[in-house]
Short mmCIF file of C-alpha atoms in Angstrom, two decimals:
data_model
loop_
_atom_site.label_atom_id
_atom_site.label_comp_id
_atom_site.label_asym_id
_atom_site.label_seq_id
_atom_site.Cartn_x
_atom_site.Cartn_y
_atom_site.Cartn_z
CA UNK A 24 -25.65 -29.89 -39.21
CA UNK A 25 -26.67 -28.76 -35.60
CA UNK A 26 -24.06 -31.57 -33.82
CA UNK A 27 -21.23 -30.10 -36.94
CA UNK A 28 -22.76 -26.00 -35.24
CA UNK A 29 -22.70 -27.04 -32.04
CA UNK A 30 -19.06 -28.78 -31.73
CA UNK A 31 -17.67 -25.34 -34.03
CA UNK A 32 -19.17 -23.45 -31.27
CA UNK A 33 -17.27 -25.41 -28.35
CA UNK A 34 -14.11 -25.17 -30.37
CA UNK A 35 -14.84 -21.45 -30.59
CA UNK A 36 -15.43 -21.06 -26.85
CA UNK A 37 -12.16 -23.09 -26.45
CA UNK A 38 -10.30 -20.82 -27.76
CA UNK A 39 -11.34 -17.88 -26.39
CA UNK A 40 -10.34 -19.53 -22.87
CA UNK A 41 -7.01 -20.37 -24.55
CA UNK A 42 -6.47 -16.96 -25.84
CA UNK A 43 -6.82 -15.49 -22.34
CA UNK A 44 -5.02 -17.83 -20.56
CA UNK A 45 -2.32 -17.43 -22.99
CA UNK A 46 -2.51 -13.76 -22.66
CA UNK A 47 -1.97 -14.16 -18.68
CA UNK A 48 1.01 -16.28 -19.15
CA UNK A 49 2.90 -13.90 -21.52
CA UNK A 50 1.71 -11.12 -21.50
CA UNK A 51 0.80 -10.93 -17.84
CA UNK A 52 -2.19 -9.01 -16.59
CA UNK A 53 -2.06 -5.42 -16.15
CA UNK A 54 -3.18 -4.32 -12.58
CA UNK A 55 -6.21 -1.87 -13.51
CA UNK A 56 -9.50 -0.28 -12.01
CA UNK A 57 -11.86 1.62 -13.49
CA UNK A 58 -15.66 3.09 -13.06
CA UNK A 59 -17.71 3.56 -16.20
CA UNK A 60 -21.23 5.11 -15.77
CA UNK A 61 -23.19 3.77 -18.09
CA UNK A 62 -26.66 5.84 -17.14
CA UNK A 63 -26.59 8.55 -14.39
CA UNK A 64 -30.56 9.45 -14.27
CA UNK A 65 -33.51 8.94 -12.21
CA UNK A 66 -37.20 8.38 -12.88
CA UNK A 67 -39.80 8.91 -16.25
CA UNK A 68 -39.11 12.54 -16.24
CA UNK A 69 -35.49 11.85 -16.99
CA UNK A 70 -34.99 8.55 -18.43
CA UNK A 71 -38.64 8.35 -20.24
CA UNK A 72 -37.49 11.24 -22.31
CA UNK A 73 -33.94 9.89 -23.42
CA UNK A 74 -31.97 12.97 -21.48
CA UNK A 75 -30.43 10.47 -19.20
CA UNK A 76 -29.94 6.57 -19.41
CA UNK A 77 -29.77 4.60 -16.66
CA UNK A 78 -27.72 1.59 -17.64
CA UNK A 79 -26.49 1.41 -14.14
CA UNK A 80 -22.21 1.45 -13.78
CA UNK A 81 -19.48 -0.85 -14.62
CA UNK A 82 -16.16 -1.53 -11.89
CA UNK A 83 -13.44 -2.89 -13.82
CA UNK A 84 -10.67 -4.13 -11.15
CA UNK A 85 -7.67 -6.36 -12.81
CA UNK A 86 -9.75 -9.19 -14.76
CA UNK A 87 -12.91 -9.04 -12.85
CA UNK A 88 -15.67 -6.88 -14.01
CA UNK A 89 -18.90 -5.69 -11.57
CA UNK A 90 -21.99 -4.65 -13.65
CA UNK A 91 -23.93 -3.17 -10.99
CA UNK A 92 -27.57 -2.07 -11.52
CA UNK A 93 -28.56 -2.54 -15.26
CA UNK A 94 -31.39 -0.63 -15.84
CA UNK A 95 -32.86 -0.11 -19.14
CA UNK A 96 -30.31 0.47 -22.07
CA UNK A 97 -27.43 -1.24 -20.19
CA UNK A 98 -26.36 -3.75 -22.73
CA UNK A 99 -26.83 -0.77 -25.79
CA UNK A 100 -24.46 1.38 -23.87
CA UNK A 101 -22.29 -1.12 -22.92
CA UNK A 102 -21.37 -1.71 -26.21
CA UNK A 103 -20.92 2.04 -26.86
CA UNK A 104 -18.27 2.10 -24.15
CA UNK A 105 -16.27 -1.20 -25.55
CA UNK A 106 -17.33 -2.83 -22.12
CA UNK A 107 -17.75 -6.71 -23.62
CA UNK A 108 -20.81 -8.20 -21.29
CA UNK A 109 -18.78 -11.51 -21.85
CA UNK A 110 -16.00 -10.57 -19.56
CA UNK A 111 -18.82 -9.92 -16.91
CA UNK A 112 -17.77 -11.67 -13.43
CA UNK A 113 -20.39 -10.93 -11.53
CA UNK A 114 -24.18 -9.13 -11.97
CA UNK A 115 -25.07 -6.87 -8.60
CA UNK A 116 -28.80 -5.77 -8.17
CA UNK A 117 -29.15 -3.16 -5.34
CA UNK A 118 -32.81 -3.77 -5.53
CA UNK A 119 -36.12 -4.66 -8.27
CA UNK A 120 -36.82 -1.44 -9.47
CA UNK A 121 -37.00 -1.07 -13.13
CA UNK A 122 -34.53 1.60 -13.58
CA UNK A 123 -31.66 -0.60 -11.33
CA UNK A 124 -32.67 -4.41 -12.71
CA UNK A 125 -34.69 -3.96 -16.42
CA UNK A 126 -31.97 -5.33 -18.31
CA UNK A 127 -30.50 -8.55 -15.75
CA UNK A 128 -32.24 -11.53 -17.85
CA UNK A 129 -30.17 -9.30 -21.03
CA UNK A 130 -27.16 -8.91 -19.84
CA UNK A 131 -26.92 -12.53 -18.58
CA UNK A 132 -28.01 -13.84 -21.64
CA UNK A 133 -25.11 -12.20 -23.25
CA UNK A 134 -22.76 -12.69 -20.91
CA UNK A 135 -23.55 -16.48 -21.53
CA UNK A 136 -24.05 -17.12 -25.06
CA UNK A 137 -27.87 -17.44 -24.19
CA UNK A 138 -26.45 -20.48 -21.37
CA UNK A 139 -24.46 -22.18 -23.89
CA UNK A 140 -21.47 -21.21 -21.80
CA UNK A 141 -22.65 -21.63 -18.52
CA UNK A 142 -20.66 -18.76 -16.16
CA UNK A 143 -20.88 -15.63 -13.73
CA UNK A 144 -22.19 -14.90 -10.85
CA UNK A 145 -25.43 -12.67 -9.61
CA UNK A 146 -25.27 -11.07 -6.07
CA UNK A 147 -28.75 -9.26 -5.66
CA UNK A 148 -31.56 -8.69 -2.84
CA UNK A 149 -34.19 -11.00 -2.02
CA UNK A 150 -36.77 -9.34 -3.96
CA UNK A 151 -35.09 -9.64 -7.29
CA UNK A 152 -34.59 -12.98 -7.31
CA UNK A 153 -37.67 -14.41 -5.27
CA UNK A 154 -41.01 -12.84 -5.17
CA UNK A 155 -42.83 -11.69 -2.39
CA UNK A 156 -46.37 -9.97 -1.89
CA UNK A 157 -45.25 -6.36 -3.06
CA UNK A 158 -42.74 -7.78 -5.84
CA UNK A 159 -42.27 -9.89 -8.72
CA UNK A 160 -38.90 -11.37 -9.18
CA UNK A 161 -36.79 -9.87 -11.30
CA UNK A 162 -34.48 -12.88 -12.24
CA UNK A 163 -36.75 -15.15 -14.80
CA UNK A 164 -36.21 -19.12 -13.98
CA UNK A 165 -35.16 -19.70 -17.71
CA UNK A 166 -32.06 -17.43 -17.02
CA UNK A 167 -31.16 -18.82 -13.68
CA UNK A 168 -29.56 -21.68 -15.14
CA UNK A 169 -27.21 -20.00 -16.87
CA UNK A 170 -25.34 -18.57 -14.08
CA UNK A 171 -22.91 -20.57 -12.45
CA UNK A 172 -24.47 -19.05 -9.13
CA UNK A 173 -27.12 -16.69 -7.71
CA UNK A 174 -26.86 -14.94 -4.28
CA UNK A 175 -29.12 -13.59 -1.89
CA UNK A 176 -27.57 -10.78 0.29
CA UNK A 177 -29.40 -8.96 2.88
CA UNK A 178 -27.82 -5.99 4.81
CA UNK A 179 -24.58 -6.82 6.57
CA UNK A 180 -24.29 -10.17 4.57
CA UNK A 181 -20.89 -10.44 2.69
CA UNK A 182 -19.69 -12.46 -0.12
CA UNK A 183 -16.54 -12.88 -1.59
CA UNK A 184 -16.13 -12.96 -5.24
CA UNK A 185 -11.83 -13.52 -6.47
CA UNK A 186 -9.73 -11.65 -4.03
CA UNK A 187 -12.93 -8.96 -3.91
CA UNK A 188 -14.85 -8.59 -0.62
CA UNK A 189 -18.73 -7.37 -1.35
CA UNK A 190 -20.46 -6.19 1.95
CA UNK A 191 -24.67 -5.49 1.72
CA UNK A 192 -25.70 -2.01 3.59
CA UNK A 193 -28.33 -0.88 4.96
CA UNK A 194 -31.15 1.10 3.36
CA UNK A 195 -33.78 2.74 3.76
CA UNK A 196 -36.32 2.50 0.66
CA UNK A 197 -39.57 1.76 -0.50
CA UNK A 198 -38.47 -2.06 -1.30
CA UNK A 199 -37.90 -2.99 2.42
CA UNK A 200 -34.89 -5.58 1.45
CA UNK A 201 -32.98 -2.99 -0.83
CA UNK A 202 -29.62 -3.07 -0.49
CA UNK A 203 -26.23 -0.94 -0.98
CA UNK A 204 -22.86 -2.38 -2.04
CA UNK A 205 -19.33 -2.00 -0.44
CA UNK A 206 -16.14 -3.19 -2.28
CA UNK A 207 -13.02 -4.20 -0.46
CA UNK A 208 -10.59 -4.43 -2.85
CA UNK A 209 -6.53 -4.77 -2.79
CA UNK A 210 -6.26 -1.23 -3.52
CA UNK A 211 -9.77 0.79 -2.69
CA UNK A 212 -12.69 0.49 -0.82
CA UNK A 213 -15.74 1.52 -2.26
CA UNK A 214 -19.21 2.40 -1.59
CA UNK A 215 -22.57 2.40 -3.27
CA UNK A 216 -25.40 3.59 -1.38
CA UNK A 217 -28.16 2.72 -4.15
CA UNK A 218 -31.62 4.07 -3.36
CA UNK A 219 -31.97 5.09 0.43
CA UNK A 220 -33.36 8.24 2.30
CA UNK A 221 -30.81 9.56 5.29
CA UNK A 222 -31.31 7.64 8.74
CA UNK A 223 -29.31 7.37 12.25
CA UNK A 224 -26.69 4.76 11.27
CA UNK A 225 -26.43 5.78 7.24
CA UNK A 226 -23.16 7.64 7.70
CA UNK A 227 -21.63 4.09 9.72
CA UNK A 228 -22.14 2.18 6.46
CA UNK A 229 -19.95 4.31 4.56
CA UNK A 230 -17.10 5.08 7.01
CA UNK A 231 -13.47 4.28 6.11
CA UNK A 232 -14.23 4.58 2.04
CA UNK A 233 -11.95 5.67 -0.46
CA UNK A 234 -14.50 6.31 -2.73
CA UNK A 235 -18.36 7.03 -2.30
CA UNK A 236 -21.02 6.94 -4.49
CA UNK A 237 -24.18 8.59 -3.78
CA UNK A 238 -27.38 8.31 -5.32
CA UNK A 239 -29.09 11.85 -5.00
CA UNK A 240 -32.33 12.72 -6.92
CA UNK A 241 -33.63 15.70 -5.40
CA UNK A 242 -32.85 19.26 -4.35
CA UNK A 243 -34.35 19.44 -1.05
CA UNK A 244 -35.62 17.87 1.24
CA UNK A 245 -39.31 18.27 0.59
CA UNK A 246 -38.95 15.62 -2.23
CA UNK A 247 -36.26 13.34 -0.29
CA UNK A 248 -38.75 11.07 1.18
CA UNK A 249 -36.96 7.56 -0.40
CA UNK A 250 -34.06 9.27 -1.25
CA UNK A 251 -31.03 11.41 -0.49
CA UNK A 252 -31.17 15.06 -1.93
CA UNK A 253 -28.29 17.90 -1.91
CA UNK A 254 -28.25 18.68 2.24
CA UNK A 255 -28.07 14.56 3.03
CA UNK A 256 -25.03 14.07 0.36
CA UNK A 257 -23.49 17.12 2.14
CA UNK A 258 -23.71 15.48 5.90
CA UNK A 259 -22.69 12.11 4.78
CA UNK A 260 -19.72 13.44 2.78
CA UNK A 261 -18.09 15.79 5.92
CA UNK A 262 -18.45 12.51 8.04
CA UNK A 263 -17.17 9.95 5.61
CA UNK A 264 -14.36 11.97 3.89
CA UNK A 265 -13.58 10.18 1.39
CA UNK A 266 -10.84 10.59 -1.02
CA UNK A 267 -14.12 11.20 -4.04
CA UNK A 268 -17.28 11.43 -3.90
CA UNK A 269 -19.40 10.81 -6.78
CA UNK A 270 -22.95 11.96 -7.49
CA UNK A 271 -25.27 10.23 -9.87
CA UNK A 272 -29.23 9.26 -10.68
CA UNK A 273 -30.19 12.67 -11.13
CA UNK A 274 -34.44 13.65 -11.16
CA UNK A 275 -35.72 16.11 -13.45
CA UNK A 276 -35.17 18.55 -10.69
CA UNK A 277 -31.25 18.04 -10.63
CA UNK A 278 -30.93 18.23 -13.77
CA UNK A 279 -32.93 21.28 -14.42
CA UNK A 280 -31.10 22.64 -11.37
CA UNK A 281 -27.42 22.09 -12.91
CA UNK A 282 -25.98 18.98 -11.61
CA UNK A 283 -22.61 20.71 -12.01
CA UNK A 284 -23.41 23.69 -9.93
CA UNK A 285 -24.99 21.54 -7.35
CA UNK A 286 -21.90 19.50 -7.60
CA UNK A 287 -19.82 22.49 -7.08
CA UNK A 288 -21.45 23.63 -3.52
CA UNK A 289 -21.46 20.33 -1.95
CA UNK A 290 -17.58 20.66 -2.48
CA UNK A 291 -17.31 24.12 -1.11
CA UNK A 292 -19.17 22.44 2.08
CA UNK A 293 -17.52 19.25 2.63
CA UNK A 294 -13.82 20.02 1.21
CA UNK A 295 -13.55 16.99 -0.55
CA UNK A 296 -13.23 16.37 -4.11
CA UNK A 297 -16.80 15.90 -5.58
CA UNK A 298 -18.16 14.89 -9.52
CA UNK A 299 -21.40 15.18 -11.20
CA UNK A 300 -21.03 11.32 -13.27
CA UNK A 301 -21.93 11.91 -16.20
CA UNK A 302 -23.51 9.23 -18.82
CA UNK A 303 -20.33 7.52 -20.58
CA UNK A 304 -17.89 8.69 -17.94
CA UNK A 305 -14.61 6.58 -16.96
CA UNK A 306 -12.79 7.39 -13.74
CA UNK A 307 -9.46 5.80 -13.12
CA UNK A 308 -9.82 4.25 -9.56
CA UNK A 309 -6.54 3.71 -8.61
CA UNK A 310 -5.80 7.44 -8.56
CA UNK A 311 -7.66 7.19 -4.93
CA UNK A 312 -6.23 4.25 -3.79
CA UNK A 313 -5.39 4.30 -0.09
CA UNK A 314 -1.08 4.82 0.25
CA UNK A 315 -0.70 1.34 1.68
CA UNK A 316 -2.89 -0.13 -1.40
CA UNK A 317 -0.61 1.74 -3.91
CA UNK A 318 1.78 -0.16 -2.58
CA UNK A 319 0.61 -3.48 -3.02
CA UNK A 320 -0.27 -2.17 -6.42
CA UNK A 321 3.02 -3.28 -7.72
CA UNK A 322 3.50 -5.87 -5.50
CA UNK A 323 6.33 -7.59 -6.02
CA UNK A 324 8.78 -5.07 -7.95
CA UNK A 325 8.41 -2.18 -5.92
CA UNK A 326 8.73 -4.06 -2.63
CA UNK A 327 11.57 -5.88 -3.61
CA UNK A 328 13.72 -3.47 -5.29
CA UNK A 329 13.16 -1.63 -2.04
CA UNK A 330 14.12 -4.74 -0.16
CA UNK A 331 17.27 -4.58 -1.92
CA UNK A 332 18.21 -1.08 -1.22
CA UNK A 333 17.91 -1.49 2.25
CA UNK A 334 20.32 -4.56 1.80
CA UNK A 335 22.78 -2.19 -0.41
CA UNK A 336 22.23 0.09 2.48
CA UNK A 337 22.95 -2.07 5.01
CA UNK A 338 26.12 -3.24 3.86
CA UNK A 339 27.26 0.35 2.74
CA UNK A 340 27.24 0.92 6.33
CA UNK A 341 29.07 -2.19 8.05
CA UNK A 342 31.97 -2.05 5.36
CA UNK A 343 32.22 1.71 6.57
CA UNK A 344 32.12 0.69 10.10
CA UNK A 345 34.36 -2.28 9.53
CA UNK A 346 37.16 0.48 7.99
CA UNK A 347 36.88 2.52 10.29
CA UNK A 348 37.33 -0.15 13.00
CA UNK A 349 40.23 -1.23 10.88
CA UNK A 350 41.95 2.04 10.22
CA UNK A 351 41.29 2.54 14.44
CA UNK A 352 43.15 -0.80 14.90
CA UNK A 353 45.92 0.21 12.83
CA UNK A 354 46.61 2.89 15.20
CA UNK A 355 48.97 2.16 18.10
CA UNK A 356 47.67 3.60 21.31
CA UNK A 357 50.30 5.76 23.49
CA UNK A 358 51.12 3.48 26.28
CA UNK A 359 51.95 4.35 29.72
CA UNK A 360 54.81 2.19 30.16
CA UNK A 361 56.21 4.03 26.98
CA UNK A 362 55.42 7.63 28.71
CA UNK A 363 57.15 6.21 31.50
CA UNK A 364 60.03 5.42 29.89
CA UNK A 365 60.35 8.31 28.60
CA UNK A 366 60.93 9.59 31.50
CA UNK A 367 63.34 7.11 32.82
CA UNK A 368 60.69 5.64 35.14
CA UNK A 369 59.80 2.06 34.91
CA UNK A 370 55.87 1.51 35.15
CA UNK A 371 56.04 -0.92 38.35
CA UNK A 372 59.03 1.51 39.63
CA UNK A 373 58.26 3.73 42.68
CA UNK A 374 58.53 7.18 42.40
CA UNK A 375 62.14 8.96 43.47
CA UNK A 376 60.23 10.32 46.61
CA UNK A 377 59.04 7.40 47.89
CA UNK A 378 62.27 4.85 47.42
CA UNK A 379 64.10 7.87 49.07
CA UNK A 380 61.81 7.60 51.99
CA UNK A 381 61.90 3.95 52.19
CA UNK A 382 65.88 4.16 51.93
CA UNK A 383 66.05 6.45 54.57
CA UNK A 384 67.50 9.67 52.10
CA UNK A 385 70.26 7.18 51.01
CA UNK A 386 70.53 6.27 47.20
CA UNK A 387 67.21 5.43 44.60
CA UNK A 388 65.96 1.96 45.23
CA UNK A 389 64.54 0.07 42.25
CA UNK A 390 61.76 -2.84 42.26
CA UNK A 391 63.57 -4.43 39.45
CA UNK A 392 62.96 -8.12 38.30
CA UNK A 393 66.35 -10.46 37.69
CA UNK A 394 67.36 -9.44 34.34
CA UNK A 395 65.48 -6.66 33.95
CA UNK A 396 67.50 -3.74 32.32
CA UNK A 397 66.20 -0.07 33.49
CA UNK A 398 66.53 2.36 31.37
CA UNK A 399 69.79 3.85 31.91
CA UNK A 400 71.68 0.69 31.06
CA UNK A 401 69.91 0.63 27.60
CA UNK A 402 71.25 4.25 26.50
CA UNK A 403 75.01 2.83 28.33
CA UNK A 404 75.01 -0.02 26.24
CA UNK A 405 73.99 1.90 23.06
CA UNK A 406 76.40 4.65 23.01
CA UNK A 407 78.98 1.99 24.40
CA UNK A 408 78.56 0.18 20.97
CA UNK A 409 78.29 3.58 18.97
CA UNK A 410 81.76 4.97 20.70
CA UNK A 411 83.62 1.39 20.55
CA UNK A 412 82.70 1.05 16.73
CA UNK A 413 83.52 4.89 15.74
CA UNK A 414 86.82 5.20 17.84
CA UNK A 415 88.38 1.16 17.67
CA UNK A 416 88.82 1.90 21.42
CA UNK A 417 88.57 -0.60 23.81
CA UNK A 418 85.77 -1.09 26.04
CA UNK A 419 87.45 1.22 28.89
CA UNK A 420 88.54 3.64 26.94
CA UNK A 421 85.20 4.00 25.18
CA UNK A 422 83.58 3.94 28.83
CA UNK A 423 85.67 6.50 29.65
CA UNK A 424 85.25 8.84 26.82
CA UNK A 425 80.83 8.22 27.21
CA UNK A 426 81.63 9.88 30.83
CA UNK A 427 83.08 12.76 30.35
CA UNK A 428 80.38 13.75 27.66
CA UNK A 429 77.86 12.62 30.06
CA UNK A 430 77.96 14.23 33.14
CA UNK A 431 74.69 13.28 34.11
CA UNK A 432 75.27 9.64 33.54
CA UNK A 433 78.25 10.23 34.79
CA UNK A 434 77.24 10.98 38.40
CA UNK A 435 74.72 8.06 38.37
CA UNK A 436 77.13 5.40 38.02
CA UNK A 437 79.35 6.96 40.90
CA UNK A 438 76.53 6.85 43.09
CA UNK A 439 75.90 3.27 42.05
#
């Protein structure tokens, strides 16, 4: 009975790997990114008494899914917010802190069918997953072989997970390895500060994000002495400018203090859209995509039906030059010889002041060429033919008749 459970079991897993590959190859994956907060408080006061959870938040990018810092309650609100812990790609653990790592060993052992399905990935500090003097490890060896992977990452460390870039920042914190996150992704880049107080350098980490998430317990900064409170968040967000900030892990004295009103005069400060997060709350990421990451975001269509209006383009514009070149070759060009002629000039024939210099004031001199008729003999011989055919005269008497209507001509052929 157990070898009959366990081979239903690997048929099972079989195909639910078939029924997502199939889904890829038909149906195609649909480009989305997403931020669900699955607990947005801080500390006892807040969490101990249920009026904030602190599940830590999912990042949903195409088919890869983050689950970063699940605190208590993460798997239990998970579920309320149809996020399946199986599709789970990677686990990130800022630091070992109960409220940011209670519910790791949990949600790996659902994202693994307790190991049967060996798979994922968990990026966390040094202190979660080995112990030191001041802290117990948060990863437990039985789970470890379950992952496909665990990964140290200390501050400026990076590790690439798909075609998603994870950088480690700096903090500053009561666990000396903590750790932020930064996502480079195809469309966004995003920051997670996790648990730090404000230091020379904090705002560096940050710079060049689309979207910024802060972690700010506290009011003032009387109580800020591990973390970031309300006049920190304002200073980092004026420098980073991102295109959202988000504000989240509120202490009993944010929340008493209205999260939203807080929320509200940070924006006023900094000019730039701000959000109390809110337990449950889904924000569509690609709405702050950078420009050139929207468009990669449809990748091929957009960028080749744009392609392909630059071609129709193109050619719109050479088959308008090429008719206008041919309409422009169609057109004959006034010659000078014609102008010339006109005139009764031959273009290589001097002027009538000049061959009357050279001849001394005697008759016009012409540069003809042998058998070359001027001008004048074309027009004889033309109304020579025109007379001879109208009249039936004979070539005198139709010579004769041409003179005396053409006195002009007339006189040129005496002087010849």
């Amino acid at each position: 009975m157990l070898v009959l459970g366990i081979g239903l079991f690997g048929v099972f897993l079989f195909c639910e790997r078939f029924i997502n590959l199939g889904r890829y190859l038909f149906v195609g994956v649909k480009i989305h990114a997403s931020i669900t907060f699955l607990g947005t408080g801080q500390g006892s006061f807040v969490v101990g008494r249920n009026l904030l959870s602190s599940g830590g938040f999912v990042i949903q990018l195409d088919e890869n899914q983050f689950h970063v810092d699940p605190g208590p309650n993460a798997l239990k609100n998970a579920a309320q917010n149809n996020i399946n812990p199986r599709a789970t790609t990677a686990l990130l653990v800022s630091h070992s802190h109960l409220n940011h790592s209670n519910d790791v060993n949990a949600v790996i052992d659902a994202m693994t069918y307790s190991g049967f399905d060996r798979k994922g990935v968990l990026v966390a500090n040094k202190a979660a997953i080995n112990s030191d003097e001041n802290n117990l490890a948060v990863l437990r060896p039985h789970y470890r072989d379950f992952l496909e992977r665990f990964i140290v990452l200390e501050a400026g460390q990076r590790v690439g997970i798909n075609d998603i870039e994870i950088l480690a920042l700096k903090t500053k914190h009561a666990e000396q390895s903590a750790v932020g996150f930064k996502f480079f992704t195809p469309y966004f880049t995003l920051s997670y500060s996790s648990d730090t107080r404000y230091f020379p350098g904090l705002i560096e980490e940050y710079k060049n994000s689309n979207v910024l998430i802060l972690n700010v317990p506290y009011l003032g900064k009387e109580d800020a002495k591990d973390n970031l409170c309300i006049e920190d968040a304002i200073r980092i967000i004026k420098e980073v400018n991102p295109r959202l900030a988000v504000i989240q892990h509120f202490g009993i004295k944010m929340v008493k203090g209205d999260p939203l009103y807080q929320i509200r005069e940070i924006q006023k400060a900094t000019k730039v859209q701000t959000i109390a997060a809110k337990d449950g709350m889904v924000i569509d990421l690609l709405s702050y995509a950078v420009e050139q990451g929207q468009r990669i975001l449809h990748f091929s269509s957009q960028k080749k039906e744009k392609e392909a209006q630059d071609e129709l383009n193109t050619g719109k514009e050479e088959k308008i030059a090429g008719k206008e070149a041919g309409e422009e070759g169609k057109r004959v060009p006034e010659q000078p010889e014609a102008k010339e002629m006109e005139e009764g000039l031959h273009p290589e024939q001097p002027k009538q002041e000049e061959a009357d210099e050279k001849a001394g004031g005697g008759g016009r001199e012409t540069d003809e060429q042998p058998g070359q008729e001027t001008a004048e003999e074309i027009i004889e011989e033309a109304d020579m033919e025109t007379a001879m055919e109208d009249s039936g005269k004979t070539e005198d008497a139709a010579e004769e008749d041409i003179l005396k209507s053409n006195e002009p001509l007339r006189d040129i052929l005496k002087d010849d």
